[in-house]
Coordinates of C-alpha atoms in Angstrom, one line a residue:
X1323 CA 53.8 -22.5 34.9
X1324 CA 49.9 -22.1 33.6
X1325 CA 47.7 -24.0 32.3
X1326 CA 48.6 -23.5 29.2
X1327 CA 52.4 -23.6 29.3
X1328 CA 51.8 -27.2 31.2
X1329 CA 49.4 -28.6 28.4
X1330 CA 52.2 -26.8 25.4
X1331 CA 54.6 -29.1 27.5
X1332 CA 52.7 -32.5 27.5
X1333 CA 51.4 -31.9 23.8
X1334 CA 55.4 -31.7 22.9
X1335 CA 55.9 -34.8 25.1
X1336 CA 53.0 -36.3 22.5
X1337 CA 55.1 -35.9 19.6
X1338 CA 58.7 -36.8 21.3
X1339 CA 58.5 -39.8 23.1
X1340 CA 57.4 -42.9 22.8
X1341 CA 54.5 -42.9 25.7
X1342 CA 52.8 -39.6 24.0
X1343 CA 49.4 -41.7 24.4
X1344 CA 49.8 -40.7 28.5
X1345 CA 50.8 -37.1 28.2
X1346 CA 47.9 -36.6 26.1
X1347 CA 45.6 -38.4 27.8
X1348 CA 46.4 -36.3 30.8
X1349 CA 46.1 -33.4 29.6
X1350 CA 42.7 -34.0 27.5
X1351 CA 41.6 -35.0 30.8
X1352 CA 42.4 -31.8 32.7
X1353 CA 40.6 -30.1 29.8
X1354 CA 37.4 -32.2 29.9
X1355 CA 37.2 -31.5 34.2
X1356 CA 37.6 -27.7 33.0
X1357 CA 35.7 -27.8 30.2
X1358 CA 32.8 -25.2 32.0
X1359 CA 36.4 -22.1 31.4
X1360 CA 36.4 -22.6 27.7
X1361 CA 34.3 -21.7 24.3
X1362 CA 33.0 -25.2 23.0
X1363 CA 34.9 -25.7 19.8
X1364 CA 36.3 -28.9 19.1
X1365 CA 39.8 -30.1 16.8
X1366 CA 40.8 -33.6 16.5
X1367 CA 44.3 -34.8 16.5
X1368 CA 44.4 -38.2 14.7
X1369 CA 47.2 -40.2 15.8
X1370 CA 49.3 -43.6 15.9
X1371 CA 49.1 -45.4 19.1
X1372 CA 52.8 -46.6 18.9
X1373 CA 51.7 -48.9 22.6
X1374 CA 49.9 -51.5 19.8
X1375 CA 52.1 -51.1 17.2
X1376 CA 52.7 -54.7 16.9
X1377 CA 49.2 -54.5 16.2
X1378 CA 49.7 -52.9 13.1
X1379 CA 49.1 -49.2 12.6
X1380 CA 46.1 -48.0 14.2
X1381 CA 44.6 -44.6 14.8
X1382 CA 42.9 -43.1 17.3
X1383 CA 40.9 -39.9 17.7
X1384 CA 41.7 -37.4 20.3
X1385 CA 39.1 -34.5 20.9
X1386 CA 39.8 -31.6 23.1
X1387 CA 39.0 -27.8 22.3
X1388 CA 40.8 -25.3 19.8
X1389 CA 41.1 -22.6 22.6
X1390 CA 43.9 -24.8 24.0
X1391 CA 45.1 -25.5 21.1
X1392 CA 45.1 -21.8 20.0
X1393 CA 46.7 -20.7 23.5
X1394 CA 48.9 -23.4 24.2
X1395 CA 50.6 -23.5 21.1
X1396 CA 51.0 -19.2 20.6
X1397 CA 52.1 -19.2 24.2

């Protein structure tokens, strides 16, 4: 499996289950230790952090770069 496949994997994971907030995370964080392998364009993913729900609905910004968004998800 590549990088990319793994990372298509995780960001499914995000919008499946219920602990998406870890998948994510992990996989943001493999791109930012990386970041020197890809062109610096950014996308933002805006989503509910279902871990403070009871908090009421909050949103957090994730930032990680459109070429893994452009060969994870075409892969």
């Amino acid at each position: 499996m590549n990088f990319a496949d793994e990372c298509k994997s995780k960001v499914n994971l995000f919008y499946t289950k219920d602990s998406f907030g870890l998948c994510l995370a992990e996989c943001i964080s493999s791109l930012f230790y990386i970041h020197t392998f890809f062109l610096p364009y950014f996308f933002i993913i805006f989503a509910e952090d279902k871990l403070h729900a009871v908090m009421g609905r909050m949103k957090f910004v994730y930032v990680s770069y459109a070429m893994f968004l452009h060969k994870g998800m075409s892969a």
